[in-house]
Coordinates of C-alpha atoms in Angstrom, one line a residue:
Chain A
M1 CA -24.6 40.3 -17.8
L2 CA -23.1 36.9 -16.9
I3 CA -24.9 33.7 -17.7
K4 CA -25.2 30.8 -15.4
Q5 CA -23.8 27.6 -16.7
I6 CA -24.3 24.2 -15.0
S7 CA -21.3 21.9 -15.0
I8 CA -21.9 18.3 -14.2
F9 CA -19.1 15.8 -13.4
I10 CA -19.8 12.5 -15.0
E11 CA -17.9 9.2 -15.0
N12 CA -17.3 7.6 -18.3
K13 CA -20.1 5.1 -17.9
S14 CA -22.5 4.3 -20.7
G15 CA -26.0 5.6 -20.3
R16 CA -24.9 8.5 -18.0
L17 CA -25.7 11.2 -20.6
A18 CA -29.0 9.7 -21.5
D19 CA -30.0 9.6 -17.8
I20 CA -29.1 13.2 -17.2
T21 CA -30.8 14.6 -20.3
K22 CA -33.9 12.5 -19.6
L23 CA -34.0 14.0 -16.1
L24 CA -33.8 17.5 -17.5
G25 CA -36.4 16.8 -20.2
E26 CA -38.9 15.3 -17.8
N27 CA -38.7 18.4 -15.6
G28 CA -39.2 20.9 -18.3
V29 CA -35.6 22.1 -18.6
N30 CA -34.8 23.1 -22.2
I31 CA -31.1 22.8 -23.2
L32 CA -30.0 25.8 -25.2
A33 CA -26.4 24.8 -25.6
L34 CA -24.0 22.2 -24.3
S35 CA -20.4 21.1 -24.5
I36 CA -18.6 18.1 -23.1
A37 CA -15.0 18.1 -22.0
D38 CA -13.8 14.6 -21.7
T39 CA -10.8 12.6 -20.5
T40 CA -10.4 8.9 -20.5
D41 CA -11.9 8.6 -17.0
F42 CA -14.5 11.3 -16.8
G43 CA -16.3 14.1 -18.6
I44 CA -17.6 17.5 -17.7
L45 CA -21.0 18.3 -19.2
R46 CA -21.6 22.0 -19.5
L47 CA -25.1 23.2 -20.0
I48 CA -26.8 26.4 -20.8
V49 CA -30.5 26.0 -20.1
S50 CA -33.7 27.9 -20.3
N51 CA -34.2 28.1 -16.5
P52 CA -30.8 27.7 -14.8
D53 CA -31.8 28.3 -11.2
A54 CA -34.4 25.6 -11.3
A55 CA -32.1 23.3 -13.2
E56 CA -29.3 23.8 -10.7
Q57 CA -31.6 22.8 -7.9
L58 CA -32.9 19.9 -9.8
V59 CA -29.5 18.3 -10.6
K60 CA -28.3 18.8 -7.0
D61 CA -31.4 17.3 -5.5
Y62 CA -31.0 14.4 -7.8
G63 CA -27.5 13.9 -6.4
L64 CA -25.5 14.8 -9.4
T65 CA -22.0 16.1 -8.8
A66 CA -22.7 19.6 -10.2
K67 CA -21.8 23.2 -9.8
A68 CA -22.9 26.4 -11.3
T69 CA -20.3 28.8 -12.9
E70 CA -20.6 32.1 -14.7
V71 CA -19.8 32.5 -18.3
I72 CA -20.2 35.1 -21.0
G73 CA -22.6 34.8 -23.9
I74 CA -22.1 36.8 -27.0
S75 CA -24.1 37.2 -30.2
I76 CA -22.1 37.6 -33.4
P77 CA -23.0 38.1 -37.0
H78 CA -23.4 34.7 -38.7
V79 CA -20.9 35.5 -41.5
P80 CA -17.3 34.5 -42.2
G81 CA -15.0 36.3 -39.8
G82 CA -17.8 37.0 -37.3
L83 CA -16.2 35.0 -34.5
A84 CA -12.6 36.1 -35.4
S85 CA -13.3 39.8 -34.9
A86 CA -14.8 39.2 -31.4
L87 CA -11.9 37.0 -30.4
A88 CA -9.4 39.5 -31.7
V89 CA -10.8 42.0 -29.2
L90 CA -10.0 39.6 -26.3
N91 CA -6.6 38.9 -27.7
E92 CA -5.7 42.6 -27.9
H93 CA -6.5 42.9 -24.2
N94 CA -4.6 39.7 -23.3
I95 CA -7.7 37.9 -22.0
G96 CA -7.2 34.2 -22.3
I97 CA -10.0 31.9 -23.2
E98 CA -10.4 28.8 -21.1
Y99 CA -12.9 27.2 -23.4
M100 CA -15.8 28.2 -25.7
Y101 CA -18.6 26.7 -27.6
A102 CA -21.0 28.0 -30.2
F103 CA -24.6 27.4 -31.0
V104 CA -27.0 28.6 -33.6
T105 CA -30.5 29.8 -32.9
R106 CA -33.7 30.1 -35.0
S107 CA -32.5 33.5 -36.1
A108 CA -30.3 32.8 -39.1
D109 CA -28.6 36.2 -38.9
N110 CA -26.7 35.6 -35.6
A111 CA -24.7 32.9 -33.9
M112 CA -24.3 32.6 -30.2
V113 CA -21.0 31.8 -28.5
I114 CA -20.4 30.9 -24.9
L115 CA -17.0 31.9 -23.6
K116 CA -15.2 31.1 -20.4
V117 CA -12.3 33.5 -19.9
G118 CA -9.8 34.4 -17.2
D119 CA -11.5 37.7 -16.3
N120 CA -15.2 37.8 -17.0
Y121 CA -15.8 41.5 -16.2
E122 CA -12.8 42.8 -18.1
A123 CA -13.9 40.7 -21.1
I124 CA -17.4 42.0 -21.0
K125 CA -16.1 45.5 -20.8
V126 CA -13.8 45.3 -23.8
L127 CA -16.2 43.3 -25.9
A128 CA -19.0 45.8 -25.3
Q129 CA -16.7 48.7 -26.1
A130 CA -15.9 46.9 -29.4
G131 CA -19.6 46.7 -30.2
V132 CA -20.0 43.0 -29.6
K133 CA -23.5 42.1 -28.3
I134 CA -23.4 40.5 -24.9
L135 CA -26.3 38.1 -24.2
S136 CA -28.2 38.6 -21.0
K137 CA -30.2 36.1 -19.0
D138 CA -33.4 37.5 -20.6
D139 CA -32.0 37.2 -24.1
L140 CA -31.4 33.5 -23.5
A141 CA -34.8 33.0 -21.9
S142 CA -36.5 34.4 -25.0
L143 CA -34.7 32.0 -27.3
Chain B
M1 CA 20.1 -30.7 -0.7
G2 CA 19.9 -28.4 2.2
S3 CA 22.3 -28.2 5.0
F4 CA 22.7 -26.8 8.5
W5 CA 24.4 -23.6 9.6
D6 CA 24.1 -24.3 13.4
R7 CA 22.9 -27.9 13.7
E8 CA 23.4 -28.0 17.4
N9 CA 20.9 -25.2 18.1
E10 CA 18.6 -25.9 15.1
C11 CA 18.1 -29.5 16.3
M12 CA 18.3 -29.1 20.1
T13 CA 15.8 -31.2 22.1
R14 CA 12.5 -29.6 23.0
D15 CA 13.5 -29.9 26.7
R16 CA 16.7 -28.1 26.3
L17 CA 14.9 -25.5 24.2
H18 CA 12.3 -25.1 26.9
D19 CA 15.0 -24.4 29.5
L20 CA 16.8 -22.0 27.2
Q21 CA 13.6 -20.1 26.4
S22 CA 12.7 -19.8 30.1
K23 CA 16.1 -18.5 31.0
R24 CA 16.0 -16.0 28.2
L25 CA 12.4 -14.9 28.9
V26 CA 13.2 -14.1 32.5
A27 CA 16.2 -12.0 31.5
L28 CA 14.2 -10.3 28.8
V29 CA 11.3 -9.3 31.1
K30 CA 13.8 -7.9 33.6
R31 CA 15.5 -5.9 30.9
V32 CA 12.4 -4.3 29.4
Y33 CA 11.0 -3.6 32.9
T34 CA 14.1 -1.8 33.8
N35 CA 14.9 0.0 30.5
V36 CA 11.5 0.7 28.9
P37 CA 9.1 2.8 31.0
Y38 CA 6.2 2.0 28.6
Y39 CA 6.6 -1.7 29.3
R40 CA 7.0 -1.1 33.0
N41 CA 3.7 0.7 33.0
K42 CA 2.0 -2.0 31.0
M43 CA 3.2 -4.6 33.5
H44 CA 2.1 -2.5 36.4
E45 CA -1.4 -2.2 34.9
K46 CA -1.6 -6.0 35.0
G47 CA -0.2 -6.1 38.5
L48 CA 3.0 -7.8 37.3
V49 CA 6.6 -7.5 38.4
P50 CA 9.5 -9.3 36.7
E51 CA 9.7 -11.9 39.5
D52 CA 6.2 -13.2 38.4
I53 CA 7.8 -14.5 35.2
K54 CA 9.8 -17.7 36.0
S55 CA 9.5 -19.8 32.9
V56 CA 7.8 -19.9 29.4
E57 CA 4.7 -21.2 31.2
D58 CA 4.3 -17.7 32.6
L59 CA 4.3 -16.0 29.1
E60 CA 0.5 -15.8 29.0
K61 CA 0.5 -13.5 32.0
L62 CA 2.3 -10.8 30.0
P63 CA 0.4 -8.2 28.1
F64 CA 0.3 -8.1 24.3
T65 CA 2.2 -5.5 22.3
T66 CA 0.4 -4.0 19.3
K67 CA 1.1 -1.7 16.4
Q68 CA -0.8 0.9 18.4
D69 CA 1.8 0.7 21.2
L70 CA 4.5 1.3 18.5
R71 CA 2.6 4.3 17.3
E72 CA 2.3 5.8 20.8
T73 CA 6.0 5.4 21.5
Y74 CA 7.1 6.7 18.1
P75 CA 9.9 6.9 17.2
F76 CA 12.2 5.5 19.9
G77 CA 10.0 5.0 22.9
L78 CA 10.2 1.2 23.0
F79 CA 14.0 1.0 22.5
A80 CA 15.6 -0.9 25.3
S81 CA 19.2 0.2 24.6
P82 CA 20.5 3.8 24.8
L83 CA 20.7 5.4 21.3
D84 CA 24.5 5.4 21.4
E85 CA 24.4 1.6 21.3
I86 CA 21.9 1.5 18.4
V87 CA 23.8 1.1 15.2
R88 CA 20.9 0.9 12.7
V89 CA 17.3 1.7 12.3
H90 CA 14.7 0.3 9.8
A91 CA 11.1 1.4 9.4
S92 CA 7.9 0.1 7.9
S93 CA 4.6 1.7 7.1
G94 CA 2.3 2.5 10.0
T95 CA -1.5 2.5 9.9
T96 CA -1.9 6.3 9.5
G97 CA 1.1 7.5 7.8
K98 CA 3.6 7.5 10.7
Q99 CA 6.3 4.9 10.2
T100 CA 7.0 2.1 12.6
V101 CA 10.7 2.5 13.7
V102 CA 12.9 -0.4 14.9
G103 CA 16.5 -0.2 16.2
Y104 CA 19.3 -2.7 16.2
T105 CA 22.5 -2.9 18.3
Q106 CA 25.7 -4.4 17.0
N107 CA 24.7 -7.7 18.6
D108 CA 21.2 -7.5 17.0
I109 CA 22.7 -7.1 13.6
S110 CA 25.0 -10.0 14.3
L111 CA 22.1 -12.2 15.5
W112 CA 20.1 -11.3 12.4
S113 CA 23.0 -12.2 10.2
E114 CA 23.3 -15.5 12.1
L115 CA 19.6 -16.4 11.7
M116 CA 19.6 -15.4 8.0
A117 CA 22.7 -17.6 7.6
R118 CA 20.6 -20.5 9.0
C119 CA 18.0 -19.7 6.4
F120 CA 20.4 -19.6 3.5
A121 CA 22.0 -22.9 4.7
M122 CA 18.6 -24.5 4.5
T123 CA 18.6 -23.9 0.7
G124 CA 21.9 -25.7 0.5
A125 CA 23.9 -22.5 0.1
D126 CA 27.4 -22.1 1.5
K127 CA 30.5 -20.1 0.9
T128 CA 30.7 -21.3 -2.6
S129 CA 27.3 -19.8 -3.4
R130 CA 26.5 -16.5 -5.1
I131 CA 23.5 -14.9 -3.6
Q132 CA 21.8 -12.1 -5.5
V133 CA 19.7 -9.9 -3.2
S134 CA 16.9 -8.3 -5.2
Y135 CA 15.0 -7.1 -2.2
G136 CA 14.9 -3.3 -1.9
Y137 CA 17.8 -1.9 0.2
G138 CA 16.8 1.0 2.5
L139 CA 14.5 1.5 5.4
F140 CA 12.8 -1.8 4.3
T141 CA 14.4 -4.7 6.1
G142 CA 14.4 -7.1 3.1
G143 CA 17.6 -6.0 1.3
L144 CA 20.0 -5.4 4.2
G145 CA 18.7 -8.4 6.2
A146 CA 19.3 -10.8 3.4
H147 CA 22.6 -9.1 2.6
Y148 CA 24.2 -9.6 6.0
G149 CA 23.1 -13.2 6.1
A150 CA 24.6 -13.9 2.7
E151 CA 27.9 -12.4 3.8
R152 CA 27.8 -14.3 7.1
I153 CA 27.8 -17.7 5.3
G154 CA 30.6 -16.4 3.2
A155 CA 28.8 -16.4 -0.2
V156 CA 29.6 -13.9 -2.9
T157 CA 26.9 -11.4 -2.1
I158 CA 25.4 -9.5 -5.1
P159 CA 23.4 -6.5 -3.8
T160 CA 21.4 -5.6 -6.9
S161 CA 18.5 -4.3 -4.9
S162 CA 15.1 -4.2 -6.7
G163 CA 14.3 -2.9 -10.1
N164 CA 16.0 -2.8 -13.5
T165 CA 14.9 -6.3 -14.4
Q166 CA 17.0 -6.9 -17.6
R167 CA 20.2 -5.9 -15.7
Q168 CA 19.2 -8.3 -12.9
I169 CA 19.0 -11.1 -15.4
T170 CA 22.3 -10.1 -17.1
I171 CA 24.0 -10.1 -13.7
M172 CA 22.4 -13.4 -12.8
Q173 CA 23.8 -14.9 -16.0
D174 CA 27.2 -13.3 -16.0
F175 CA 28.0 -13.6 -12.3
G176 CA 26.6 -17.1 -12.0
T177 CA 24.0 -16.4 -9.3
T178 CA 23.0 -19.6 -7.5
V179 CA 20.5 -18.1 -4.9
L180 CA 18.0 -15.4 -5.6
C181 CA 16.2 -13.3 -2.9
C182 CA 13.2 -11.3 -3.9
T183 CA 9.4 -11.2 -3.6
P184 CA 7.6 -14.1 -5.2
S185 CA 5.8 -11.9 -7.7
Y186 CA 9.1 -10.4 -8.8
A187 CA 10.5 -13.9 -9.2
L188 CA 7.7 -14.6 -11.6
Y189 CA 8.3 -11.4 -13.4
L190 CA 12.0 -12.2 -13.7
A191 CA 11.0 -15.6 -15.2
E192 CA 8.8 -13.9 -17.7
T193 CA 11.4 -11.4 -18.7
M194 CA 14.0 -14.2 -19.1
E195 CA 11.7 -16.0 -21.5
E196 CA 11.2 -12.8 -23.5
M197 CA 15.0 -12.4 -23.6
G198 CA 15.3 -15.9 -24.9
I199 CA 17.2 -17.1 -21.8
K200 CA 16.4 -20.6 -20.6
P201 CA 16.7 -21.9 -17.0
D202 CA 19.6 -24.1 -18.2
D203 CA 21.5 -21.0 -19.3
I204 CA 21.7 -19.8 -15.7
K205 CA 23.1 -21.4 -12.5
L206 CA 20.2 -20.6 -10.2
K207 CA 19.4 -23.4 -7.8
A208 CA 17.2 -21.9 -5.1
G209 CA 15.1 -18.8 -4.3
V210 CA 14.4 -17.2 -1.0
F211 CA 11.1 -15.5 -1.5
G212 CA 8.9 -13.5 0.9
A213 CA 7.7 -10.1 2.0
E214 CA 4.3 -10.7 0.5
P215 CA 1.6 -13.4 0.6
W216 CA 1.9 -16.1 -2.1
T217 CA 0.2 -19.4 -2.8
E218 CA 1.4 -23.0 -3.2
S219 CA 0.4 -22.7 -6.9
M220 CA 2.7 -19.7 -7.3
R221 CA 5.5 -21.8 -5.7
V222 CA 4.9 -24.6 -8.2
E223 CA 4.9 -22.1 -11.1
I224 CA 8.1 -20.4 -10.0
E225 CA 9.8 -23.8 -9.4
E226 CA 8.8 -25.0 -12.9
R227 CA 9.7 -21.8 -14.8
L228 CA 13.0 -21.2 -13.2
K229 CA 13.8 -24.8 -12.4
I230 CA 14.8 -24.0 -8.8
K231 CA 13.6 -24.8 -5.3
A232 CA 11.5 -22.0 -4.0
H233 CA 11.7 -21.4 -0.3
D234 CA 9.3 -19.3 1.7
I235 CA 10.8 -16.8 4.1
Y236 CA 8.9 -14.9 6.7
G237 CA 9.7 -11.9 8.9
L238 CA 8.5 -8.5 9.9
S239 CA 10.6 -5.5 10.9
E240 CA 9.1 -5.3 14.3
I241 CA 10.4 -8.7 15.2
M242 CA 13.7 -8.5 13.3
G243 CA 13.1 -8.5 9.5
P244 CA 13.4 -11.5 7.1
G245 CA 14.6 -14.7 8.7
V246 CA 12.2 -15.0 11.7
S247 CA 11.2 -18.3 10.0
M248 CA 11.7 -20.1 6.7
D249 CA 10.9 -23.4 5.2
C250 CA 13.4 -26.2 4.7
V251 CA 13.7 -28.5 1.7
C252 CA 10.7 -30.5 3.0
Q253 CA 8.5 -27.4 2.5
K254 CA 6.1 -28.4 5.2
G255 CA 5.9 -25.2 7.1
L256 CA 8.4 -22.5 8.1
H257 CA 10.8 -23.2 10.9
V258 CA 10.7 -20.5 13.5
W259 CA 14.1 -19.9 15.2
E260 CA 12.6 -20.6 18.6
D261 CA 15.8 -20.2 20.5
H262 CA 15.4 -16.4 19.7
F263 CA 11.7 -16.0 19.1
I264 CA 8.7 -17.6 21.0
P265 CA 5.7 -18.0 18.7
E266 CA 2.2 -18.3 19.9
I267 CA -1.2 -18.6 18.2
I268 CA -4.0 -16.7 19.9
N269 CA -7.7 -16.2 19.3
P270 CA -7.6 -12.6 17.9
N271 CA -10.9 -11.7 19.5
T272 CA -10.3 -13.1 23.0
G273 CA -6.5 -13.1 23.2
E274 CA -6.7 -16.7 24.5
T275 CA -3.8 -19.0 23.5
L276 CA -4.7 -21.7 21.1
P277 CA -3.3 -25.3 20.9
A278 CA -0.9 -26.5 18.2
K279 CA -2.2 -27.0 14.7
T280 CA -5.0 -24.6 15.3
N281 CA -5.4 -21.4 13.1
G282 CA -5.3 -18.1 14.8
E283 CA -3.2 -14.9 15.1
L284 CA 0.5 -15.3 15.2
V285 CA 2.2 -13.6 18.2
F286 CA 6.0 -13.3 18.8
T287 CA 8.2 -12.6 21.7
T288 CA 11.8 -11.7 20.9
L289 CA 14.1 -13.4 23.4
T290 CA 17.5 -12.1 22.7
K291 CA 17.1 -8.8 20.9
E292 CA 18.7 -5.8 22.7
G293 CA 17.7 -2.7 20.9
F294 CA 14.0 -3.3 20.2
P295 CA 12.7 -6.3 22.1
L296 CA 9.0 -7.0 21.9
I297 CA 6.8 -9.0 24.2
R298 CA 3.9 -10.9 22.7
Y299 CA 3.7 -8.8 19.6
R300 CA 0.5 -9.3 17.7
T301 CA 1.5 -9.7 14.0
R302 CA -2.1 -9.8 12.7
D303 CA -1.0 -12.7 10.4
V304 CA -3.1 -15.8 10.5
S305 CA -1.2 -19.0 10.9
S306 CA -0.8 -22.2 13.0
L307 CA 2.1 -24.0 14.7
D308 CA 3.3 -27.5 14.4
Y309 CA 5.8 -28.8 17.0
D310 CA 6.4 -32.2 15.6
V311 CA 10.0 -32.9 14.6
C312 CA 10.5 -32.2 10.9
E313 CA 11.8 -34.8 8.5
C314 CA 14.9 -32.6 8.0
G315 CA 15.8 -33.2 11.7
R316 CA 15.1 -29.7 13.0
T317 CA 13.2 -29.5 16.2
M318 CA 12.2 -25.9 15.7
A319 CA 8.4 -25.4 15.4
R320 CA 7.0 -24.9 12.0
M321 CA 4.4 -22.1 11.3
A322 CA 2.0 -22.5 8.4
K323 CA 2.3 -20.1 5.5
P324 CA 0.2 -17.1 6.7
S325 CA -3.2 -17.4 5.2
G326 CA -4.5 -14.0 5.8
R327 CA -4.7 -11.0 8.2
T328 CA -6.8 -10.2 11.2
D329 CA -6.7 -6.5 10.2
D330 CA -7.2 -4.8 6.9
M331 CA -3.6 -4.5 5.9
L332 CA -2.9 -5.2 2.2
I333 CA 0.4 -6.2 0.8
I334 CA 0.9 -4.7 -2.6
R335 CA 4.1 -5.3 -4.5
G336 CA 5.7 -6.1 -1.2
V337 CA 4.6 -2.8 0.4
N338 CA 2.4 -2.8 3.4
V339 CA -0.7 -0.7 2.8
F340 CA -3.4 0.2 5.4
P341 CA -6.6 1.7 4.0
S342 CA -6.5 4.1 6.9
Q343 CA -3.3 5.7 5.3
I344 CA -5.3 6.6 2.2
E345 CA -8.1 7.9 4.3
S346 CA -5.8 10.2 6.3
V347 CA -4.4 11.6 3.0
L348 CA -7.8 12.4 1.8
L349 CA -8.9 13.9 5.1
E350 CA -5.8 16.0 5.3
M351 CA -6.3 17.4 1.8
G352 CA -9.9 18.1 2.5
E353 CA -10.8 18.5 -1.1
T354 CA -12.8 15.4 -1.7
S355 CA -15.2 13.4 0.3
P356 CA -13.4 10.9 2.6
H357 CA -15.2 8.1 0.8
Y358 CA -13.0 5.9 -1.2
M359 CA -12.6 2.4 -2.5
I360 CA -9.4 0.5 -3.1
I361 CA -9.3 -1.9 -5.9
V362 CA -6.3 -4.3 -6.0
D363 CA -5.7 -6.6 -8.9
R364 CA -2.9 -8.5 -10.5
V365 CA -2.1 -7.8 -14.1
G366 CA 0.3 -10.5 -15.4
T367 CA 2.6 -10.9 -12.3
L368 CA 2.4 -7.4 -11.0
D369 CA -0.1 -6.0 -8.5
T370 CA -2.0 -2.9 -9.4
I371 CA -3.8 -0.5 -7.1
E372 CA -6.6 1.8 -8.1
I373 CA -8.2 4.2 -5.6
Q374 CA -11.6 5.6 -6.4
V375 CA -12.3 8.8 -4.7
E376 CA -15.6 10.6 -4.5
L377 CA -15.7 14.1 -5.8
T378 CA -17.9 16.6 -3.8
P379 CA -20.1 19.1 -5.7
D380 CA -17.9 21.9 -4.3
M381 CA -14.9 20.5 -6.1
V382 CA -16.5 20.2 -9.4
S383 CA -15.0 22.5 -11.9
D384 CA -16.1 23.4 -15.4
E385 CA -12.5 23.1 -16.3
V386 CA -11.0 19.7 -16.9
K387 CA -7.5 20.8 -16.0
K388 CA -8.6 21.8 -12.5
I389 CA -10.1 18.3 -11.9
E390 CA -7.0 16.6 -13.4
D391 CA -4.9 18.8 -11.2
L392 CA -6.7 17.5 -8.1
E393 CA -6.3 14.0 -9.3
N394 CA -2.6 14.5 -9.7
R395 CA -2.2 16.0 -6.3
I396 CA -4.0 13.1 -4.7
K397 CA -1.8 10.7 -6.6
K398 CA 1.3 12.5 -5.5
N399 CA 0.3 12.6 -1.8
I400 CA -0.7 9.0 -1.8
E401 CA 2.5 8.0 -3.4
S402 CA 4.6 9.9 -0.8
I403 CA 2.7 8.2 2.1
L404 CA 2.5 4.7 0.6
G405 CA 5.7 4.6 -1.3
L406 CA 3.6 3.1 -4.1
S407 CA 2.1 4.6 -7.2
A408 CA -1.6 4.2 -7.4
K409 CA -4.1 5.0 -10.2
I410 CA -6.6 7.6 -8.9
T411 CA -10.1 7.6 -10.3
L412 CA -12.5 10.4 -9.3
V413 CA -16.1 9.2 -9.2
E414 CA -19.4 11.0 -8.8
S415 CA -20.5 12.0 -5.3
K416 CA -22.4 9.5 -3.2
T417 CA -21.7 6.6 -5.6
I418 CA -19.4 4.7 -3.2
Q419 CA -21.3 2.3 -1.1
R420 CA -22.0 3.6 2.5
S421 CA -22.3 1.1 5.3
E422 CA -23.6 1.3 8.8
G423 CA -20.9 -0.8 10.4
K424 CA -17.3 -1.3 9.2
A425 CA -17.1 0.2 5.7
K426 CA -16.0 -2.1 3.0
R427 CA -13.0 -0.2 1.6
V428 CA -11.2 -2.8 -0.4
I429 CA -11.9 -5.0 -3.4
D430 CA -9.0 -7.5 -3.8
K431 CA -9.3 -9.2 -7.1
R432 CA -6.0 -11.0 -6.9
K433 CA -6.3 -14.8 -7.0
K434 CA -6.2 -16.3 -3.5

């Protein structure tokens, strides 16, 4: 049930993001969600894409300093408190969140959230038990 | 201005000097042959026995000593006196992390004090002077070397060591310092800080400075002399040979007098090893004539200089070496600390978490040297979490600092972005003004 995220190390140089997104676009990789963690010297671009295996190969062949990691995707009701109830489940089980980012889809009823936690399998278990919908690779591909 | 500590020896005729050097060289060669197996082997390899060396003319027959020899004999293998006669050691950075260790007997310390006293006397200092030693005290030879010389001439010696700039200036003002010893870049920094504190050169009693341990230019000298209203002397030395005081310029400032009754300087072609004539640029080589604990024969300093044997206007007959104009290896001197790019490489290889490709960028901001090391991150070490990459950056910084004794800015860069080269890789960009 885990989702493959591509993390790319980028130096803080102007034009770098434009180059990378252009590369992905030209090769038919659709970006579904992204986040950037940045410091004064570098940034980490995290991407959820339509076809992660091909995208991983593509960025590596291109010579980018990139690595794939596994994250959890959940679908939550697009209403006030929707995210809070999902996170409360993790908190109850003492699962720490390293980072997260949200994205909306064409469906107005649900929002999607990408989570990186200390223990992926435990998190999936407790979230599923609490009735939170976990996104699969196929769910993402159909977005 | 300027005086003599030991006029008889400093101004001896070249003929007398020649005889003295020959006598001392013969004794030296015998001593190292008997006491240092490493040297004995090196001489055997060249088919030499001590009896082959009869005068300074035979010096060229002897093999060179290099930093590599020092590394192979680490730590005490080149000592020519038993360790119970050694009273002190100093150390400086080696090329791959191992230090270069040198040892001194009581007589060596005394000789060093004597030669430093000659240097101080050249500035006009005497027992009425107050000498502030702002070189670092410790394994580095700067602090203690200057200290013993200052005591030898009977001056009030003020061992402030390096750092704490405002306190240095307060002491200079309150104690009436007349001679300052430090690196030239620190002298400029002191001048700047004095200006910020509203202290004018006339408010202090400083007359002369003894500056060294890093390369500096004539324009820096002019700037220091104008801003502090002092005479700035250039002192040269390296721990392998003794430490500061191997040579220094007199008030004429036309080259640094080498104390030739104790050290024989030579200039060689660094590629062929052939000895070059006077006033020709090449690699500076020293033979220590009188040192007991750690004598060296034809030690290649890697400093580029030339020698002038004409008698100086000051009356000294001792040859003058030109201010070193560069290096024949890739050693950098940053804030007075010797840095070899290979040290950085060995840290990275040992950690094994990044690619071994790196670039050193040295610059000077204001009066202080800065060093930045760019290191290539490998795809394996990429993390989706910032803190993991920052943690790697901090560990590299800490390891480099412990090897170099110098804090460097570490910048991680994308993989395969540092230029590769077929031959000798370009590892250093030095943006400091030449």
